[in-house]
C-alpha atoms as a PDB file:
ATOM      1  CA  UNK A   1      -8.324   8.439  13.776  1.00  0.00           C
ATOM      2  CA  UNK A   2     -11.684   7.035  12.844  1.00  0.00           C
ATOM      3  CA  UNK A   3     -12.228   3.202  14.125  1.00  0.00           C
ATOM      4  CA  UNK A   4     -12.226   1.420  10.941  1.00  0.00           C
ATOM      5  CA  UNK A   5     -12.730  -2.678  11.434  1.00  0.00           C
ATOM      6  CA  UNK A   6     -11.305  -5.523   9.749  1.00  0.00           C
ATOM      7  CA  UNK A   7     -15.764  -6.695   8.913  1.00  0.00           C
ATOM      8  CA  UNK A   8     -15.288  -3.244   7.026  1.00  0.00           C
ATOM      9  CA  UNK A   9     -12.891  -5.280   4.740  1.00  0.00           C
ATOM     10  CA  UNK A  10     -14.245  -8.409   4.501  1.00  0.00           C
ATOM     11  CA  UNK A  11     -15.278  -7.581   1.367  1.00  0.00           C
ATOM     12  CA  UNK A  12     -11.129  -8.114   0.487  1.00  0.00           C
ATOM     13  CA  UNK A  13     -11.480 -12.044   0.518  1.00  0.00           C
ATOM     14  CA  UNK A  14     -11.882 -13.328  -3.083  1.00  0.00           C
ATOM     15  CA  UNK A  15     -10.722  -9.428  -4.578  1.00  0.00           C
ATOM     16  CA  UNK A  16      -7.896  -8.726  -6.226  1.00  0.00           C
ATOM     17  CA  UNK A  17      -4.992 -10.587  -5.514  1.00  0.00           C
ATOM     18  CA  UNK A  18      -1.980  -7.668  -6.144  1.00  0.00           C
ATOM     19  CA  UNK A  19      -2.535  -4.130  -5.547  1.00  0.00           C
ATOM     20  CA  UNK A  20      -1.268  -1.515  -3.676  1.00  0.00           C
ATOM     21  CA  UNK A  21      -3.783   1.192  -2.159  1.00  0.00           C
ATOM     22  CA  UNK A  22      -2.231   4.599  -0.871  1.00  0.00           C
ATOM     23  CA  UNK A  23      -3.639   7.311   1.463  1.00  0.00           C
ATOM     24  CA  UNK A  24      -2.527  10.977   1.140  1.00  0.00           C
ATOM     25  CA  UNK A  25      -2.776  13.762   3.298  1.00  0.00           C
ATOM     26  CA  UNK A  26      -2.775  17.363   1.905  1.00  0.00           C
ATOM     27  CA  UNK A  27      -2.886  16.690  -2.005  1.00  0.00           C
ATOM     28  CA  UNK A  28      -4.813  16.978  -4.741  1.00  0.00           C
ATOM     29  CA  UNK A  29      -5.060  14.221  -7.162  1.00  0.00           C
ATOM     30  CA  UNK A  30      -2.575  15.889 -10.060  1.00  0.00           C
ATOM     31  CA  UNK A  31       0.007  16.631  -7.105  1.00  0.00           C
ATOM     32  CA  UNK A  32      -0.564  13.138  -6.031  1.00  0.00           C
ATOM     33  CA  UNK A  33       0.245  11.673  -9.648  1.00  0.00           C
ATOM     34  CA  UNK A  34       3.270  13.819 -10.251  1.00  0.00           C
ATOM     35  CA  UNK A  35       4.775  12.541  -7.351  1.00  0.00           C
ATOM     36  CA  UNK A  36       4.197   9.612  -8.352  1.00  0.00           C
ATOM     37  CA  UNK A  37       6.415  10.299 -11.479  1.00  0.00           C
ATOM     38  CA  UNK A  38       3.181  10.577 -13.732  1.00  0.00           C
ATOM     39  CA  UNK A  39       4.092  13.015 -15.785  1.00  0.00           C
ATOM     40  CA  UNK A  40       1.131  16.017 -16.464  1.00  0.00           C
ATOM     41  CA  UNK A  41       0.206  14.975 -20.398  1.00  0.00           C
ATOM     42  CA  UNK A  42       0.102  11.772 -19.225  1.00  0.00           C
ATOM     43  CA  UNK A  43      -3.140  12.399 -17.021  1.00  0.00           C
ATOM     44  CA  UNK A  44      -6.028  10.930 -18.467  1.00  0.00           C
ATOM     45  CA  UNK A  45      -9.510   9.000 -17.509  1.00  0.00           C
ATOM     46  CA  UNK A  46      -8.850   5.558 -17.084  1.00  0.00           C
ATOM     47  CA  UNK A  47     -11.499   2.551 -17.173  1.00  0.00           C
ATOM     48  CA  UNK A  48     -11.285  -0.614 -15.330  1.00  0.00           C
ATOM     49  CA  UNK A  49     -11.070  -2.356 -18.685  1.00  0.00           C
ATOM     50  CA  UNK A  50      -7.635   0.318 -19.897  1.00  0.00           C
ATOM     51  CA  UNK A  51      -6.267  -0.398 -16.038  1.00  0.00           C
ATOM     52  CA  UNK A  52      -6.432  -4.469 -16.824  1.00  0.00           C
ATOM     53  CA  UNK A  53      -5.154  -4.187 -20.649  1.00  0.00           C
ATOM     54  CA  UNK A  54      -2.222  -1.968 -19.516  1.00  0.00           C
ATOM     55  CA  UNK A  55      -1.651  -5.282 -16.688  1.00  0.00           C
ATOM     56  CA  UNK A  56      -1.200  -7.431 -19.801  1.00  0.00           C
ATOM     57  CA  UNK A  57       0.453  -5.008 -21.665  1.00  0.00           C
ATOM     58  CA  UNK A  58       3.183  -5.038 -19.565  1.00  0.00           C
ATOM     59  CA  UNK A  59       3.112  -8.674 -18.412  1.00  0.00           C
ATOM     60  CA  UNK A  60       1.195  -8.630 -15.224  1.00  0.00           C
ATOM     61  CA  UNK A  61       3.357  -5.829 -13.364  1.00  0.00           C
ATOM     62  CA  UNK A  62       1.277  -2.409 -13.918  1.00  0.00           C
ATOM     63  CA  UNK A  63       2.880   1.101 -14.286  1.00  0.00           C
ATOM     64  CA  UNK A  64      -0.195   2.966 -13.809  1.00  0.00           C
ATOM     65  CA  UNK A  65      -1.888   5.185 -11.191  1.00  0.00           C
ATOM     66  CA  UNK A  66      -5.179   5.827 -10.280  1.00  0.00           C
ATOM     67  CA  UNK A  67      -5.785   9.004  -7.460  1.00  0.00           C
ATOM     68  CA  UNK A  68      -9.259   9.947  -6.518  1.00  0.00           C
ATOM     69  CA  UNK A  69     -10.275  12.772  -3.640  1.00  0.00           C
ATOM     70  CA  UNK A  70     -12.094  11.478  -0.267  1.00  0.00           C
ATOM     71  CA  UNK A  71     -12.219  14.681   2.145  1.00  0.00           C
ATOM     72  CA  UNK A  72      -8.473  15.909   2.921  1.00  0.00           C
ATOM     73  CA  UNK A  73      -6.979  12.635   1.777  1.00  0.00           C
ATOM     74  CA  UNK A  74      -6.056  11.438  -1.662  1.00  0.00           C
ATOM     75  CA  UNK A  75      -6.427   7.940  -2.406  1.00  0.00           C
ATOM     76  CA  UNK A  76      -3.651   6.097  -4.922  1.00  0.00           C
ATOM     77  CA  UNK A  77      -4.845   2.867  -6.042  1.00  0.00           C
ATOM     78  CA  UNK A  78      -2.503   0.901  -8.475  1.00  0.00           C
ATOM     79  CA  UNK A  79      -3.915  -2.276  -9.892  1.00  0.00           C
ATOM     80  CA  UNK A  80      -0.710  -5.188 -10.216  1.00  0.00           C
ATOM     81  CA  UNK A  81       1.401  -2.228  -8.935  1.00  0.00           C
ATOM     82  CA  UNK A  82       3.814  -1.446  -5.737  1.00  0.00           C
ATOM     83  CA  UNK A  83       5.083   1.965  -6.268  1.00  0.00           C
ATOM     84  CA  UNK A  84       3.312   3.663  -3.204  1.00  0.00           C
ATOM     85  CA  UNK A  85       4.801   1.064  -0.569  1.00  0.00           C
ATOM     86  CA  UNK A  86       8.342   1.818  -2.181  1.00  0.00           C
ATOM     87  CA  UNK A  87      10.448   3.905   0.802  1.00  0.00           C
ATOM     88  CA  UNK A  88      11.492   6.984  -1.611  1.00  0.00           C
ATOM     89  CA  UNK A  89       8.220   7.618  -3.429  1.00  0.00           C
ATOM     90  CA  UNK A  90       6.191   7.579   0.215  1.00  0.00           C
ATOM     91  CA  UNK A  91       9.119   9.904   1.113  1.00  0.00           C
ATOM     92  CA  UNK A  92       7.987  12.340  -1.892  1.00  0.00           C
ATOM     93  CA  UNK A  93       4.389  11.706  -1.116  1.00  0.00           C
ATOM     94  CA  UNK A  94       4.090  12.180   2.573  1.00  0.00           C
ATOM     95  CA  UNK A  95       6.319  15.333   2.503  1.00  0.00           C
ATOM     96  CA  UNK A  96       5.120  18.008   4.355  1.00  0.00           C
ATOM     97  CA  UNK A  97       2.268  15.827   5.353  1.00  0.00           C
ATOM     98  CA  UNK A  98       1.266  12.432   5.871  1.00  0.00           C
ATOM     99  CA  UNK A  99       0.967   9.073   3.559  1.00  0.00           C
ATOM    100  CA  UNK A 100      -0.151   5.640   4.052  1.00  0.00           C
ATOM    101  CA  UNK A 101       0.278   1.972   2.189  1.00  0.00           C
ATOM    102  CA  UNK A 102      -0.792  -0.859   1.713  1.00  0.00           C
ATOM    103  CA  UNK A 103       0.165  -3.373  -0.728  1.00  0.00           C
ATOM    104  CA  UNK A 104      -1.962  -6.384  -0.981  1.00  0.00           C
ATOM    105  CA  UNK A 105       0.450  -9.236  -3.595  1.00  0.00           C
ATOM    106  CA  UNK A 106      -0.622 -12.985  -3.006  1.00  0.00           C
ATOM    107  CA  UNK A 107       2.324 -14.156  -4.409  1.00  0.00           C
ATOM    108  CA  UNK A 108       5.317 -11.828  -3.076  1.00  0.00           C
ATOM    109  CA  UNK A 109       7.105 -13.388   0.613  1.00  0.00           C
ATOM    110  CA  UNK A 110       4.475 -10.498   2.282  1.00  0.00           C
ATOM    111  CA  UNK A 111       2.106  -7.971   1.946  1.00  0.00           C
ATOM    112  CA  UNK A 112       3.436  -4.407   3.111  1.00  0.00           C
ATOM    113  CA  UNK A 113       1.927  -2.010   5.548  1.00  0.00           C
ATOM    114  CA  UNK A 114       3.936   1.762   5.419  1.00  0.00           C
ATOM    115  CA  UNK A 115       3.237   5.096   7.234  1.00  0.00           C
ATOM    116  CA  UNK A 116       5.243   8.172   6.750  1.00  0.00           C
ATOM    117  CA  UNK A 117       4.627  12.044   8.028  1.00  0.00           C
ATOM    118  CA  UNK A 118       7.007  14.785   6.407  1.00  0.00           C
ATOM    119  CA  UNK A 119       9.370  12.499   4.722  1.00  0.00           C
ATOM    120  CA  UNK A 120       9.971  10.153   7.793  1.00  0.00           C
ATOM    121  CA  UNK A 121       9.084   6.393   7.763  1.00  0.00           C
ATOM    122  CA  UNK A 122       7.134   6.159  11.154  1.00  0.00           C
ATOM    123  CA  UNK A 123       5.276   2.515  11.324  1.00  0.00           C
ATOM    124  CA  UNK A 124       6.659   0.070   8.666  1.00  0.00           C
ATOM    125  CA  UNK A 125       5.844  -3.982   8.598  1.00  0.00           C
ATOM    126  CA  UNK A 126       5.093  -7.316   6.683  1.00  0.00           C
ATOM    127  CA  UNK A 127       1.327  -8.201   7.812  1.00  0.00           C
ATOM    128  CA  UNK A 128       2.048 -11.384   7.964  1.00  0.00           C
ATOM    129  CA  UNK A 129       4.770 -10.579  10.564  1.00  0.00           C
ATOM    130  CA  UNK A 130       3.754  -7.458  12.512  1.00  0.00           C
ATOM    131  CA  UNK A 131       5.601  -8.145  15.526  1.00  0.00           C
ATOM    132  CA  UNK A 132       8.142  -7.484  13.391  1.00  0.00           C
ATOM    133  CA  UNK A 133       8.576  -3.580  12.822  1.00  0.00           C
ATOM    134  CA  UNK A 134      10.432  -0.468  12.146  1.00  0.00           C
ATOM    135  CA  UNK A 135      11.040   3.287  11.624  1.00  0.00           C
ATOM    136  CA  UNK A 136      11.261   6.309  13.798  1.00  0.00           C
ATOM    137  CA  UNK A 137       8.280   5.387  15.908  1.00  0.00           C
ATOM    138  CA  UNK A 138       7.221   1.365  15.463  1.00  0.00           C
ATOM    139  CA  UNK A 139       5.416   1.044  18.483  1.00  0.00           C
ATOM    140  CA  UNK A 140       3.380   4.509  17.501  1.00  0.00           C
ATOM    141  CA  UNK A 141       0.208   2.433  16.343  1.00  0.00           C
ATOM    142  CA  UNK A 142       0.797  -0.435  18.515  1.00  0.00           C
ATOM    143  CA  UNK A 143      -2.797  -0.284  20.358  1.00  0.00           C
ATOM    144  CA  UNK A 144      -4.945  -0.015  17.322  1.00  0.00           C
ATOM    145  CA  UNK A 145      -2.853  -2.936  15.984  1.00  0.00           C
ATOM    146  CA  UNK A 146      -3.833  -5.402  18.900  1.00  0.00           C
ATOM    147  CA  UNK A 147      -7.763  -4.111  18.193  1.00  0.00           C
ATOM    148  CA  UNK A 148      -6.769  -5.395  14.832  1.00  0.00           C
ATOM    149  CA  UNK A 149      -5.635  -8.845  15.654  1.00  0.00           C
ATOM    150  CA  UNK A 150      -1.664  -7.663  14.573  1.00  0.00           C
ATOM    151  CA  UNK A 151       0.019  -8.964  17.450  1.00  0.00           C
ATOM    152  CA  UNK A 152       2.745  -6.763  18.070  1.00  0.00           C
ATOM    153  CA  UNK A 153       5.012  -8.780  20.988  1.00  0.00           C
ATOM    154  CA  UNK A 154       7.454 -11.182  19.401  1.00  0.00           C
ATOM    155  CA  UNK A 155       6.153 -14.189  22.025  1.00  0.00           C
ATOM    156  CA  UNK A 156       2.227 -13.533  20.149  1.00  0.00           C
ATOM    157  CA  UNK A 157       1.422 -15.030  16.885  1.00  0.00           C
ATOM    158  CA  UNK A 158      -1.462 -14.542  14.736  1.00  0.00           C
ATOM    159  CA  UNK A 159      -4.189 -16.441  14.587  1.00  0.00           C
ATOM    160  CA  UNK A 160      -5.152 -16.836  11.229  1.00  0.00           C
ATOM    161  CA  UNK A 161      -3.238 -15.221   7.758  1.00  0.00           C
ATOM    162  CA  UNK A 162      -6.535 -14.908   6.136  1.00  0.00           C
ATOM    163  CA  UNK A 163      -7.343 -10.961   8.242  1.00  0.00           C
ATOM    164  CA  UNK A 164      -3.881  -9.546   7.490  1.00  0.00           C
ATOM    165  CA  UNK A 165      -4.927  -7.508   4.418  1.00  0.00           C
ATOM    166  CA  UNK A 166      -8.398  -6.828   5.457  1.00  0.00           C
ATOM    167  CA  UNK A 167      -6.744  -5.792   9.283  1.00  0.00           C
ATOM    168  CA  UNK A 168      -3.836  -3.144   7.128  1.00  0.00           C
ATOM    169  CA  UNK A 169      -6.313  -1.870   5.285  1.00  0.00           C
ATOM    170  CA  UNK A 170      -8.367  -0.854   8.260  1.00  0.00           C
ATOM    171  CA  UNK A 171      -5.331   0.279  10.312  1.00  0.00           C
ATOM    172  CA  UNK A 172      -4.923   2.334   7.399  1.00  0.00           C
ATOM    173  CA  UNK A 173      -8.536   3.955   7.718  1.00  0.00           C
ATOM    174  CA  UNK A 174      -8.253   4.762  11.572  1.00  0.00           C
ATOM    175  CA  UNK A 175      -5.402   6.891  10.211  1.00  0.00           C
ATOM    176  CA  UNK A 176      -6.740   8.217   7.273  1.00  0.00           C
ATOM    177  CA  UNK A 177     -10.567   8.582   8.391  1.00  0.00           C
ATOM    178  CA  UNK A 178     -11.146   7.159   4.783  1.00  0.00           C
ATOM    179  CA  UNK A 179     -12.854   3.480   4.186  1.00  0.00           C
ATOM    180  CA  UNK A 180     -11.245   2.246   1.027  1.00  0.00           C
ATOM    181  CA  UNK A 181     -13.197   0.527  -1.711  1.00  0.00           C
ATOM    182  CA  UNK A 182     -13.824   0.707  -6.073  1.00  0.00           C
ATOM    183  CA  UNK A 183     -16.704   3.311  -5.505  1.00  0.00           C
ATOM    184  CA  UNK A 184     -14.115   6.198  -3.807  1.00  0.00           C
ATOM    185  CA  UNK A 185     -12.394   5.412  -7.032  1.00  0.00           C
ATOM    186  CA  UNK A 186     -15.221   5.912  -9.340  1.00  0.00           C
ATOM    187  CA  UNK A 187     -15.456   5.512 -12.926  1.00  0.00           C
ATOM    188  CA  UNK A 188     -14.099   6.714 -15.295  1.00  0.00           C
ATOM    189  CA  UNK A 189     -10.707   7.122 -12.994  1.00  0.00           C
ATOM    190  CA  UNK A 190      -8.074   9.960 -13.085  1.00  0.00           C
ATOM    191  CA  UNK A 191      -4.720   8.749 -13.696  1.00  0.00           C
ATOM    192  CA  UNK A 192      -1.565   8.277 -15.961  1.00  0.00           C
ATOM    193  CA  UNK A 193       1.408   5.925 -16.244  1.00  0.00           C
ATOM    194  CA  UNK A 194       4.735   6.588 -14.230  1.00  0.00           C
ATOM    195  CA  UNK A 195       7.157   7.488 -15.995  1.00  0.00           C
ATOM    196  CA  UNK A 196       9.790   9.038 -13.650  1.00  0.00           C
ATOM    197  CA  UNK A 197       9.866   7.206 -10.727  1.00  0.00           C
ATOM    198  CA  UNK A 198      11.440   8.536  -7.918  1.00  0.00           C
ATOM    199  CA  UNK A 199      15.058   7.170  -7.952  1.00  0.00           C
ATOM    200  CA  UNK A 200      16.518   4.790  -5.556  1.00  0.00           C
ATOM    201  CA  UNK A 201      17.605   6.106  -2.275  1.00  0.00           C
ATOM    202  CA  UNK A 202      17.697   3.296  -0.154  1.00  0.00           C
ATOM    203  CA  UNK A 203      17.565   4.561   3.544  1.00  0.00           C
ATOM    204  CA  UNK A 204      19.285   2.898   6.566  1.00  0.00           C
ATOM    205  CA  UNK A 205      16.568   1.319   8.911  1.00  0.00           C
ATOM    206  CA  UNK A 206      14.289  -0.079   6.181  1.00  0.00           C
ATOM    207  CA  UNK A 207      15.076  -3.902   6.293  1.00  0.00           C
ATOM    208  CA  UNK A 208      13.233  -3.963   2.836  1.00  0.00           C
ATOM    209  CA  UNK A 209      16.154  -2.012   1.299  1.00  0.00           C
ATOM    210  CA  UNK A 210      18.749  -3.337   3.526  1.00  0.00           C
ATOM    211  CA  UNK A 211      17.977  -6.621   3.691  1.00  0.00           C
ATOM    212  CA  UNK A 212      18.271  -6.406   7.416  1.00  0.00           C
ATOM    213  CA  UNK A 213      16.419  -4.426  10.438  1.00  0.00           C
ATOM    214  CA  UNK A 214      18.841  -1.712  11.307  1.00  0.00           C
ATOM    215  CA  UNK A 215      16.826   1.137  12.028  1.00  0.00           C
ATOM    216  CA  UNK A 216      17.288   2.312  15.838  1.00  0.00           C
ATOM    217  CA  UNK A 217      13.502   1.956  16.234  1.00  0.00           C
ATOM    218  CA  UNK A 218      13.526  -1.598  14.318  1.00  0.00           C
ATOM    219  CA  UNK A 219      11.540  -4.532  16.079  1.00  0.00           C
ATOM    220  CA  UNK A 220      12.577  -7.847  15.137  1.00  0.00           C
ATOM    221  CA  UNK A 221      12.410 -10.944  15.982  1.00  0.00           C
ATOM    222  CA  UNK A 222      15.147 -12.831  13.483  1.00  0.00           C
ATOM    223  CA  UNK A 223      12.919 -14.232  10.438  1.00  0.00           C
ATOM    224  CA  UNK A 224      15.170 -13.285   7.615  1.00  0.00           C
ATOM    225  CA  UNK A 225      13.896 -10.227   5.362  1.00  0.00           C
ATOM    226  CA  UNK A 226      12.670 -10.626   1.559  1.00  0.00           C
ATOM    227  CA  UNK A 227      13.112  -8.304  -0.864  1.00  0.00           C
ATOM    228  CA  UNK A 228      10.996  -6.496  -3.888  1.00  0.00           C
ATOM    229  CA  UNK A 229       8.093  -7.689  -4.658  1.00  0.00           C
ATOM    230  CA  UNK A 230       7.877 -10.930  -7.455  1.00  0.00           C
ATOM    231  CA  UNK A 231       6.365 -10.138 -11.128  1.00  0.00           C
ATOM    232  CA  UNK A 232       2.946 -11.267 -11.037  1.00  0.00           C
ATOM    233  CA  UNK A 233       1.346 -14.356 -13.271  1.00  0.00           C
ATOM    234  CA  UNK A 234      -0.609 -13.252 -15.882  1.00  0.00           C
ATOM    235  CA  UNK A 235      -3.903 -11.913 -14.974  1.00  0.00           C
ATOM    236  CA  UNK A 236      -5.777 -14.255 -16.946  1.00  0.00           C
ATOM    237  CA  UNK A 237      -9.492 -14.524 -15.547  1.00  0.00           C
ATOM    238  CA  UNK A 238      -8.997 -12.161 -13.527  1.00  0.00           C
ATOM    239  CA  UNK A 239     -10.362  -8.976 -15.391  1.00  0.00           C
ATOM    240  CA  UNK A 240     -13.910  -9.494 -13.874  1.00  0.00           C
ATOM    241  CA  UNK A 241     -12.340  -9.030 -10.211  1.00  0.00           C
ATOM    242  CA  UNK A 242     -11.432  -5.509 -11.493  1.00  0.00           C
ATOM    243  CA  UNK A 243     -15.175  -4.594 -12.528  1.00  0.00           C
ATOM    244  CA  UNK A 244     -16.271  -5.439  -8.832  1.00  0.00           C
END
């Protein structure tokens, strides 16, 4: 793990407001996007302008994918999009390797924080609410959370909502060794709208497709559970964000 800081984010405060950023071990970008359910002639270069005309195209709740290289990782990024923190496409994307999420969505109950190796949910949790965790091994990044400021003991509480994204996204680079921002990206970006999604499969243990913690490694402390995320306003004024 590198030691990635939450100053490395601060950038995050005034960015975009709903995205979801995802880190994958082991594949290339293509592999990435077809487990995405991009399908192969759908691949194409992408500018930030296409990315935020698709977001009004389809009323502020983006289908498409963007997946650059950085080292042995692949990094998803999907502007006004969740796909990557759903449970059965980090399944598909972590399989026989390792994946990590973050959704950022300013309007949703929570942001989402998700890490999977080989298919298996390890560390899942609501940033706002990280004492609150589960999968087969919530406590696994427990110490690098604290460095963090995620307090992981139900009695702590956080000091301040404002670090939660810019604190995932940085718990996300200890794992991934990769520091997240538009320039690993690039421009023009390779990408391509899902069209196959992978279908439901809602496993037992994630309170996110439950509705309740009942995983035997869940950690929780009683505040009730929410759901998908909501559809997003329109992005009006926002396009410059996207050209940062």
């Amino acid at each position: 793990m590198s030691h990635a800081t939450v100053e490395d984010y601060a950038w995050q405060h005034g960015w975009e407001e709903i995205y979801t950023v995802t880190f994958v071990l082991g594949l290339d970008e293509r592999e990435t996007l077809r487990r995405f359910g991009v399908a192969e002639q759908d691949m194409r270069p992408y500018s930030w302008e296409e990315l935020w005309e698709r977001v009004e195209e389809t009323d502020g709740c983006c289908d498409v994918v963007v997946a650059a290289r950085a080292g042995d990782w692949t990094v998803a990024f999907e502007l006004r999009g969740w796909e990557g923190v759903r449970w059965v496409t980090l399944r598909e994307l972590s399989r026989g390797g390792e994946a990590v999420a973050v959704m950022r969505h300013d309007y949703a109950a929570s942001h989402r924080f998700m890490h999977a190796v080989d298919g298996e949910v390890r560390t899942g949790f609501r940033p706002q609410w990280p004492q609150e965790r589960w999968g087969t091994r919530p406590d696994a990044l427990n110490g690098h959370m604290r460095e963090l400021g995620l307090p992981t003991e139900p009695e702590d509480e956080l000091d301040t909502w404002d670090e939660v994204v810019p604190a995932s996204l940085a718990l996300a680079g200890r794992i991934s060794g990769v520091l997240f921002d538009t320039e690993v990206l690039g421009e023009p970006m390779f990408g391509g709208t899902i069209t196959a999604p992978v279908p439901d499969d809602p496993p037992t243990g994630d309170p996110l497709a439950s509705g309740r913690p009942t995983s035997r490694g869940s950690r929780s402390i009683g505040r009730p559970v929410s759901g998908s995320p909501t559809r997003a306003p329109s992005p009006t004024g926002h396009r410059a964000a996207g050209t940062a």
